[in-house]
Coordinates of C-alpha atoms and ligand atoms in Angstrom, one line a residue:
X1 CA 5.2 15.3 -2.3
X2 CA 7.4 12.8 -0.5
X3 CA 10.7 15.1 -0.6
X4 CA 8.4 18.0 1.1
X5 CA 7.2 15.1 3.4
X6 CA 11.0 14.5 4.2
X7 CA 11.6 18.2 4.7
X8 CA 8.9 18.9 7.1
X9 CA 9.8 16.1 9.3
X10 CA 13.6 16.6 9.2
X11 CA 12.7 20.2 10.2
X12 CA 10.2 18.5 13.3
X13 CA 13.1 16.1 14.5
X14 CA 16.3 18.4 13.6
X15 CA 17.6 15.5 11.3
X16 CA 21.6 16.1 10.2
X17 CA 21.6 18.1 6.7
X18 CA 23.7 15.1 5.1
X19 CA 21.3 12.1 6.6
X20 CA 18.4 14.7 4.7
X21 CA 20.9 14.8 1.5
X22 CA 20.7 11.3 1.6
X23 CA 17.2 10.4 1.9
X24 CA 16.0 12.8 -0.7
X25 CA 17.2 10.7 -3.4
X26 CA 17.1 7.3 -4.6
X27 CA 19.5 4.5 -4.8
X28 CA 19.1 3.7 -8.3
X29 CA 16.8 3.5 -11.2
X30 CA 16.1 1.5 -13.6
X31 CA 14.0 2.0 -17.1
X32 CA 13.3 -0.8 -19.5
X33 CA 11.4 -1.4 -22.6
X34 CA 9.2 -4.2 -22.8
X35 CA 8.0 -4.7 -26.6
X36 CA 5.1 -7.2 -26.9
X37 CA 3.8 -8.9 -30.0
X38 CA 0.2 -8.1 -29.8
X39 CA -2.5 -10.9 -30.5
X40 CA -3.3 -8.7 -33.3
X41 CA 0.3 -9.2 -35.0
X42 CA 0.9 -6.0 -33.9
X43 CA 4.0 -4.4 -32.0
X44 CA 3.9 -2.3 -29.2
X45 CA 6.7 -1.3 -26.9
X46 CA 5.9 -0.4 -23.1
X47 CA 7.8 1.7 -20.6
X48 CA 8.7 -0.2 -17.0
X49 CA 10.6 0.8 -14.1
X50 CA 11.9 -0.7 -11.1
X51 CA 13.5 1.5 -8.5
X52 CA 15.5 1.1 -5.2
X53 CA 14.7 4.0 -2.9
X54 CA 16.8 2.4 0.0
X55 CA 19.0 -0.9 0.8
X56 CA 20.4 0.6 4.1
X57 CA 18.2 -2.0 5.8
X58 CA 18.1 -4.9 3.9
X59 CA 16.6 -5.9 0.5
X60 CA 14.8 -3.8 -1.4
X61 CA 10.5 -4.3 -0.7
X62 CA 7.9 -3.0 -3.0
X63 CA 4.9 -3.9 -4.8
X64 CA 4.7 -3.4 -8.6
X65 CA 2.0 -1.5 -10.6
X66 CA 0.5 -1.7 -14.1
X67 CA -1.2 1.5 -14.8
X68 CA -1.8 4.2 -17.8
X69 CA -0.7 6.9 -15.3
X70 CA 2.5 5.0 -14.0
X71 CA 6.3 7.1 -14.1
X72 CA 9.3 7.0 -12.9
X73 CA 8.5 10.0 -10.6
X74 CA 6.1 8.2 -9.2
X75 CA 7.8 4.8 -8.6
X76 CA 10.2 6.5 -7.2
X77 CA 8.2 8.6 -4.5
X78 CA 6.7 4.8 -4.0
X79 CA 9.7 2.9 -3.3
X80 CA 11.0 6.1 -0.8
X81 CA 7.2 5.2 0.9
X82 CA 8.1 1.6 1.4
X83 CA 11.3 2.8 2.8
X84 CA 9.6 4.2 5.7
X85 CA 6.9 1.7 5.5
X86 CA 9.6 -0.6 6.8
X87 CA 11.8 1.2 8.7
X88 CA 8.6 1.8 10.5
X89 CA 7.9 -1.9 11.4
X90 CA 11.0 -2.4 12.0
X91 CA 11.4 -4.9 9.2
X92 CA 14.8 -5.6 7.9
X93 CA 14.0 -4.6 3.9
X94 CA 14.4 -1.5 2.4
X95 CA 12.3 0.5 0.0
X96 CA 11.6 -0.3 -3.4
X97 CA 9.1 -0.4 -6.0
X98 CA 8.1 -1.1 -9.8
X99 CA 5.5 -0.1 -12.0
X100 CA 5.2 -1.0 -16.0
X101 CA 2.8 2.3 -18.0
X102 CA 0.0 0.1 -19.6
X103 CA -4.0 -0.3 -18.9
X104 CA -4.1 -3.8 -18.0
X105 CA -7.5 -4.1 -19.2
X106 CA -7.0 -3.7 -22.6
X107 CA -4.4 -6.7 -23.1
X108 CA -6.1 -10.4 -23.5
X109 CA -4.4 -13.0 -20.8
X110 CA -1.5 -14.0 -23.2
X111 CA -0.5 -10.5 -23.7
X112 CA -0.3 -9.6 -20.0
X113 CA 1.5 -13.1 -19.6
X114 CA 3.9 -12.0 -22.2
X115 CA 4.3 -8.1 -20.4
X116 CA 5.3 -9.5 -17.4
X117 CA 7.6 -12.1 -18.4
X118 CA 9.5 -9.6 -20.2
X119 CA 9.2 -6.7 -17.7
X120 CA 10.7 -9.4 -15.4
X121 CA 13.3 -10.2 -17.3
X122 CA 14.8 -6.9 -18.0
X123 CA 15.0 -6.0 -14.6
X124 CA 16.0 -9.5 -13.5
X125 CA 19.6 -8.1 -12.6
X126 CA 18.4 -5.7 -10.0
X127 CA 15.3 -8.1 -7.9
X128 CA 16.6 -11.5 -5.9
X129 CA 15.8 -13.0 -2.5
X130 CA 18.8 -10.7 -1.0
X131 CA 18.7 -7.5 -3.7
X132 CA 15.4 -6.5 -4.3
X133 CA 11.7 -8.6 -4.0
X134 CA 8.7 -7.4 -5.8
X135 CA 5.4 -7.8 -4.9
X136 CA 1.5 -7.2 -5.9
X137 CA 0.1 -3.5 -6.0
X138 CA -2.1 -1.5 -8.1
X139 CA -4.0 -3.8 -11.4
X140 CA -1.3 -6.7 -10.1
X141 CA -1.9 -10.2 -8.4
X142 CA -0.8 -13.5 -7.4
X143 CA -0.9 -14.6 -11.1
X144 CA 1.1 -12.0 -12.0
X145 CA 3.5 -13.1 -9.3
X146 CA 4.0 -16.8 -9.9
X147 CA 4.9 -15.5 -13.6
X148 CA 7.7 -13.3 -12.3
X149 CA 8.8 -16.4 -9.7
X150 CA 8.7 -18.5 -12.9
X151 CA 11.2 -16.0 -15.3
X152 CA 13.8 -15.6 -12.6
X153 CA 13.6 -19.1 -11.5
X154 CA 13.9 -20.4 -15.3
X155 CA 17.2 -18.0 -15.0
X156 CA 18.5 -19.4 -12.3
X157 CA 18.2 -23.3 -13.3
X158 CA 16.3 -23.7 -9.7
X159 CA 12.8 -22.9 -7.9
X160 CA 13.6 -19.4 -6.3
X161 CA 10.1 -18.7 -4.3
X162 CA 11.5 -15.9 -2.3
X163 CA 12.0 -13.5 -5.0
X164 CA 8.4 -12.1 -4.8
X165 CA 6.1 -12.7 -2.5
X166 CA 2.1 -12.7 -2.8
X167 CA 2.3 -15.5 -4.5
X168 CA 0.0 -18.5 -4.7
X169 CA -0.6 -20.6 -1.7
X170 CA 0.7 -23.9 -4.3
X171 CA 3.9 -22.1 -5.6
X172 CA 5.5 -21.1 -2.0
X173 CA 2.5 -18.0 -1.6
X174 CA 1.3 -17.1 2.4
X175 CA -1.7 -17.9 4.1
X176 CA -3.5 -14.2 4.8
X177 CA -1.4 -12.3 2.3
X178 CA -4.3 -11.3 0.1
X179 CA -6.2 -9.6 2.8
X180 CA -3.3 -8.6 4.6
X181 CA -3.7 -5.0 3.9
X182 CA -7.2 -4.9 4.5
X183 CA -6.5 -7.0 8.2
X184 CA -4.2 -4.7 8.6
X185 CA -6.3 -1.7 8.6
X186 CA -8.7 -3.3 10.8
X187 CA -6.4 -3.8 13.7
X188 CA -5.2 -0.1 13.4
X189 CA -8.9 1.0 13.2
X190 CA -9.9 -0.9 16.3
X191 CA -6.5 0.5 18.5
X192 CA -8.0 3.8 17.2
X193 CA -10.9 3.8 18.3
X194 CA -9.9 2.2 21.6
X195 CA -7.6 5.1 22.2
X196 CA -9.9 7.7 20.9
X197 CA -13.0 5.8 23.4
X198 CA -14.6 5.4 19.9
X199 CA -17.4 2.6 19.1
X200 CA -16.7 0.6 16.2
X201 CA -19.4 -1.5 16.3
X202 CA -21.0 1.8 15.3
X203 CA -19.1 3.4 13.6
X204 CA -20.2 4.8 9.9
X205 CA -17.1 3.9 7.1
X206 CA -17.1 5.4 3.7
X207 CA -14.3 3.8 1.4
X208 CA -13.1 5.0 -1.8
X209 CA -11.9 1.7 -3.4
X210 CA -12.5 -1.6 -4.1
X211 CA -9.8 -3.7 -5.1
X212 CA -7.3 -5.7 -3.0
X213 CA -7.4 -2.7 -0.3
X214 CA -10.7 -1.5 -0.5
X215 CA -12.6 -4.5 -1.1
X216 CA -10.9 -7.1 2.1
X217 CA -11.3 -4.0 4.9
X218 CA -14.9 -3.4 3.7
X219 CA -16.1 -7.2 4.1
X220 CA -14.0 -7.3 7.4
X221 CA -15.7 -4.5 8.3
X222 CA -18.9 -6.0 7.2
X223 CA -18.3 -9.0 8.8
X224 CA -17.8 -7.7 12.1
X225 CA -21.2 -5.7 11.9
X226 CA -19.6 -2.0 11.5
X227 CA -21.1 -0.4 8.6
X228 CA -19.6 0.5 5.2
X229 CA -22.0 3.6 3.9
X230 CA -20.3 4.4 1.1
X231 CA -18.1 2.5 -1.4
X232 CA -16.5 3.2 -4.9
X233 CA -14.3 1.7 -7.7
X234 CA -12.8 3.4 -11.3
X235 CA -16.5 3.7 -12.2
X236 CA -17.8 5.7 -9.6
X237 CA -19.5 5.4 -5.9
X238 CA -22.6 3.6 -4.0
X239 CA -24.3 5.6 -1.1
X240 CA -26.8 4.2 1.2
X241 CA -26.9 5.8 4.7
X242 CA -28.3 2.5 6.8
X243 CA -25.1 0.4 5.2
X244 CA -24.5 -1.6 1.8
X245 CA -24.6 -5.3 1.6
X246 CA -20.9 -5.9 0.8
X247 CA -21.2 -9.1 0.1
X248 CA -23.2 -8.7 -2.5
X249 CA -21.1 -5.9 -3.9
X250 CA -18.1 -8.0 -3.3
X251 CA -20.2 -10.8 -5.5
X252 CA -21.1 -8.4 -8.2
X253 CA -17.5 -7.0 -8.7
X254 CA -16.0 -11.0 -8.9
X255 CA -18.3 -11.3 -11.6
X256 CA -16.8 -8.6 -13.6
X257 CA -19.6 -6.1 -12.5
X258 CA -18.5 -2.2 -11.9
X259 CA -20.4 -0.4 -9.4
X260 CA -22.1 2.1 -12.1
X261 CA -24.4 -1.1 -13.2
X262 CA -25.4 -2.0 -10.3
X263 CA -28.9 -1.8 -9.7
X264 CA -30.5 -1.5 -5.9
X265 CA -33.2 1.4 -5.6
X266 CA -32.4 1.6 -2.3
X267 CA -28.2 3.2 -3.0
X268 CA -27.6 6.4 -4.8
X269 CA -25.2 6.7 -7.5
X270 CA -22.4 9.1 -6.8
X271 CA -19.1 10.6 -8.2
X272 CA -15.4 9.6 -6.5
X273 CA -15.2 12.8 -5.7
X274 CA -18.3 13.5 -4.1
X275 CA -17.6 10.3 -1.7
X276 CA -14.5 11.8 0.2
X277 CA -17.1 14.4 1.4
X278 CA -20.2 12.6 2.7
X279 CA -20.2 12.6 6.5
X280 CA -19.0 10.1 8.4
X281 CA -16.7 8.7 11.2
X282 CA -14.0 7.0 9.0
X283 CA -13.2 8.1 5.9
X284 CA -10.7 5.0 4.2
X285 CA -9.1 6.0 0.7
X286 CA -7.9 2.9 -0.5
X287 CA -7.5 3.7 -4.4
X288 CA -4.3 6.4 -5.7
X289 CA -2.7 9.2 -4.6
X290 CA -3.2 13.0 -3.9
X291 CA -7.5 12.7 -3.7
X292 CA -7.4 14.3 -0.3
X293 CA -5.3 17.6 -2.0
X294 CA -6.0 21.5 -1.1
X295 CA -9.5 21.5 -2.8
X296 CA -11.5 19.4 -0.7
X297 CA -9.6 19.3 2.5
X298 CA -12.5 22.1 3.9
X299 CA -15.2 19.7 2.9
X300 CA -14.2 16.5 4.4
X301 CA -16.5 15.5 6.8
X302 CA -15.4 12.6 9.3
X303 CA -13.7 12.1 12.6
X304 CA -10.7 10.1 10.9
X305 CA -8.8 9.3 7.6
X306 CA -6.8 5.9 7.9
X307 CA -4.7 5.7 4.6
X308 CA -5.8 2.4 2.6
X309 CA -3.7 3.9 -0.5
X310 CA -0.1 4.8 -0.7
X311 CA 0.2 9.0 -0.7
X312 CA -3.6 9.7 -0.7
X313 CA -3.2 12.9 1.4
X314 CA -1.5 15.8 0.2
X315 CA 1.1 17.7 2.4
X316 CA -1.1 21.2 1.9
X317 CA -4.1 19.2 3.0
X318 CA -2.6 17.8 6.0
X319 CA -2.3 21.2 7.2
X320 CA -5.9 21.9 6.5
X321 CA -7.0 18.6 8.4
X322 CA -4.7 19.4 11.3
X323 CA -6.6 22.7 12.1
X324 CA -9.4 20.7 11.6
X325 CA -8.9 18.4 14.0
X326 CA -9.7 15.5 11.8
X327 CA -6.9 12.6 12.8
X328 CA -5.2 11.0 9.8
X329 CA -3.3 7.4 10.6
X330 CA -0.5 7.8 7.7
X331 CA -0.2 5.7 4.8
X332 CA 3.1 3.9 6.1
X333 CA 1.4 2.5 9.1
X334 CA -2.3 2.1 8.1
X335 CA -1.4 0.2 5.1
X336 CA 1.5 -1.7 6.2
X337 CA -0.4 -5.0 6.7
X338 CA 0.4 -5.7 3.4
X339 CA 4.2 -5.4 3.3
X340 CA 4.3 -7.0 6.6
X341 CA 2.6 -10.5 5.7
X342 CA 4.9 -10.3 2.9
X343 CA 8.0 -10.2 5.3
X344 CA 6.2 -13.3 6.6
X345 CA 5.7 -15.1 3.5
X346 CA 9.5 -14.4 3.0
X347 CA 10.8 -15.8 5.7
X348 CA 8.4 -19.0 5.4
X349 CA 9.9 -19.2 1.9
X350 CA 14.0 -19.5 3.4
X351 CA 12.9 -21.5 6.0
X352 CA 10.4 -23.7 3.8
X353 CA 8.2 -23.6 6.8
X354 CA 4.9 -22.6 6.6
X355 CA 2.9 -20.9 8.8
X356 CA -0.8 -21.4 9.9
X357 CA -3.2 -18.3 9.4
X358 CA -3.5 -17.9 13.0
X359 CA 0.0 -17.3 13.6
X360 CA 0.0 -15.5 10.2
X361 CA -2.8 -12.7 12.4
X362 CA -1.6 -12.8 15.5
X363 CA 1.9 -11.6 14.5
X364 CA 0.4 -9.4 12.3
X365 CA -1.3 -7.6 15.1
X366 CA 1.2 -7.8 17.2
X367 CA 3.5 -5.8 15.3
X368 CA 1.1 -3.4 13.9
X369 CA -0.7 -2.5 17.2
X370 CA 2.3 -2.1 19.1
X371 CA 3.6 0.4 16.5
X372 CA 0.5 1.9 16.3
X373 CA 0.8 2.5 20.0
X374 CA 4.4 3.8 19.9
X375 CA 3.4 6.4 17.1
X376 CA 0.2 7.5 19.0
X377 CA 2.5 8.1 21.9
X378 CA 5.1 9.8 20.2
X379 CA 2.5 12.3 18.4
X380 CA 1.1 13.3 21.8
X381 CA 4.6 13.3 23.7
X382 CA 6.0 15.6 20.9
X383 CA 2.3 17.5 20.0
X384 CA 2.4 16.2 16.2
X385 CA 0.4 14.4 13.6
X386 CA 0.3 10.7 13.3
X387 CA 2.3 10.9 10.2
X388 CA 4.5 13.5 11.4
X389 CA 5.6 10.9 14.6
X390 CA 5.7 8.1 11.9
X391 CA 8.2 9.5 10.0
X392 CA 10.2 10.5 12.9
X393 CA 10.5 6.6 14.2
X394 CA 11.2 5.5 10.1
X395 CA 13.4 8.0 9.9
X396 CA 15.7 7.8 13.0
X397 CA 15.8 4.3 12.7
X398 CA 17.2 4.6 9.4
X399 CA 19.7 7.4 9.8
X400 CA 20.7 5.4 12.3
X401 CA 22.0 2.5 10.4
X402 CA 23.5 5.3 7.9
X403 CA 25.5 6.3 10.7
X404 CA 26.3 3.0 12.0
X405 CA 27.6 2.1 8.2
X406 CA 29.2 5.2 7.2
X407 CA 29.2 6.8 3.9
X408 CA 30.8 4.5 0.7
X409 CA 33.3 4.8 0.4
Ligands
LIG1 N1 2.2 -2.9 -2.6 C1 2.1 -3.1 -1.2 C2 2.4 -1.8 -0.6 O1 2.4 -0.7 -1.1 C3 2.8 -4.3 -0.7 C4 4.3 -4.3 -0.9 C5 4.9 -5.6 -0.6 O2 4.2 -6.5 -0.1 O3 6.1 -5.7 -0.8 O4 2.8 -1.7 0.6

């Protein structure tokens, strides 16, 4: 899916053969074993990966993943995401991105300790404040990140905070990077609607997710009176068409609750599936890839998608929502709160200066609105998609350093 991503926009923007060559593979790859005494006395040996799509524009950026359905195939269409994620914003990082095959849920706390340490420590030759610097992403947290900061640090004989970032606030973490993403989305949902003459306030938002993603842009949303209809996590979906109290949703899932227990007469119980179909004016997928895919394309029924999740929409699906008028704000610019805070957090790290959360939002919109405007322009100047116009700014600006470097040797 990302290659025929790359070869429908080099074929929009007539991009040199050798730049599309380039793009269409990644820098390196790397797979490691990660065997882990069990609590149980038992041995078992897990797969990880970490892979660099692109260092053209500085470090490699990426999230990592721990997931059943994690591979290298994906990781790697991941870390070429992050690449134009970046290049996108402008950001000086390249694309990267990890991902370890386990279900998280199934390992006590000392065993997922124990995964990451070692996960971090076979790959500690290829992350670093100036190589490579992981971050938080699917079934992966702060916790998770101040063990990696710890294993490299150890390593090194000195505190190395800029090696990951989403880390805790104590430990050299950002103000606002936990709901970055979700802010994120907000801001490009309200320059939507502003250029579309759209109402937020009442606007009807159905969300399919509720982690990290999923569960900050529905309480923004929630907070600023706009109405979340529809809402779902690994277990299935809520529906209630005058809104659902997120808060209490939000309260419920803290407490360990999955949305299939959750008893309210007043919301109807519905598949993941069926919740990327009810009507509505925003649809937000904020879980995995390919749900929007060539089977149910015909039966979404909103006025936008704005990508929560990484890859969501499928390129055949696209098509379909095209012709059906239905705008799509891509992955690599919805989402990008995330990555962004992170680039702050970075910086605050080298500098050992920390920033307050106003400054923390205000730059954050600042970047992401004015990108959002540039792509919305583009699209209409050149009669494309959002992602389509997306692509075409990532990918210039990138080729563009390619050029400026040359080609090793
Ligand atoms: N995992 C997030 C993403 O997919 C954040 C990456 C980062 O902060 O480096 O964009």
């Amino acid at each position: 899916m990302a290659k025929r991503q790359i070869d429908i926009v080099a074929e929009k923007m007539h991009l040199n053969e050798n730049i599309k060559k380039y793009l269409k593979k990644v820098e390196r790859a790397l797979i490691v074993s990660i065997p882990i005494m069990m609590d149980d006395g038992s041995l078992k040996v897990f797969e990880g990966y970490r892979v660099h799509h692109s260092t053209i524009r500085g470090p490699g950026k990426g999230g990592i993943r721990f997931s059943p359905n994690v591979n290298l195939d994906e990781v790697k269409a991941l870390a070429t995401w992050m690449t134009w994620k970046n290049s996108l914003l402008n950001l000086p990082l390249g694309g990267a991105k990890g991902g370890v095959c386990v279900d998280p849920t199934k390992l006590s706390r000392k065993e997922l300790e124990k995964l990451t340490r070692r996960y971090t420590a076979e790959i500690i030759n290829v992350i670093g404040p100036d190589i490579d610097i992981p971050a938080p992403d699917i079934n992966t947290n702060s916790q998770i990140m101040a063990w990696m900061m710890d294993v490299y640090s150890m390593q090194k004989g000195r505190s190395v905070p800029g090696v990951v970032t989403g880390k805790p606030i104590e430990i050299g973490g950002s103000v606002g990077r936990e709901s970055a993403t979700g802010m994120g989305l907000f801001y490009i949902i309200d320059a939507l609607c502003k250029k579309e003459n759209w109402s937020l306030k009442s606007s009807r938002v159905v969300i399919q997710g509720f982690g990290n993603v999923g569960g900050n842009i529905a309480r923004i949303l929630y907070e600023h009176g706009v109405k979340v209809i529809a809402i779902s996590d690994v277990s299935g979906g809520l529906y209630c068409k005058d809104g659902l109290d997120i808060e209490n949703l939000l309260q419920w899932r803290d407490n360990g609750g999955f949305l299939n227990e959750y008893d309210n007469n007043n919301y109807e119980f519905i598949s993941n599936e069926d919740l990327l179909t009810i009507q509505c004016d925003i649809l937000i997928p904020a879980a995995i890839e390919n749900q929007i895919n060539i089977s149910n394309a015909e039966d979404i029924d909103c006025k936008a998608i704005v990508e929560g999740a990484n890859g969501p929409t499928t390129p055949e699906a696209d098509q379909i929502l095209r012709k059906r008028k239905i705008i799509v704000v891509p992955d690599i610019l919805a989402n990008a709160g995330g990555v962004c805070v992170s680039y702050f957090e970075y910086i605050q790290d080298i500098h050992s200066y920390f920033w307050k959360l106003d400054r923390i939002h205000q730059e954050l919109k600042n970047i992401l609105v004015n990108t959002f405007n540039d792509v919305y322009l583009l699209s209409k100047k050149e009669k494309v998609t959002l992602r389509i116009a997306a692509y075409m700014i990532a990918i210039n600006r990138l080729a563009r350093a390619i050029e400026l470097r040359g080609i090793f040797p």
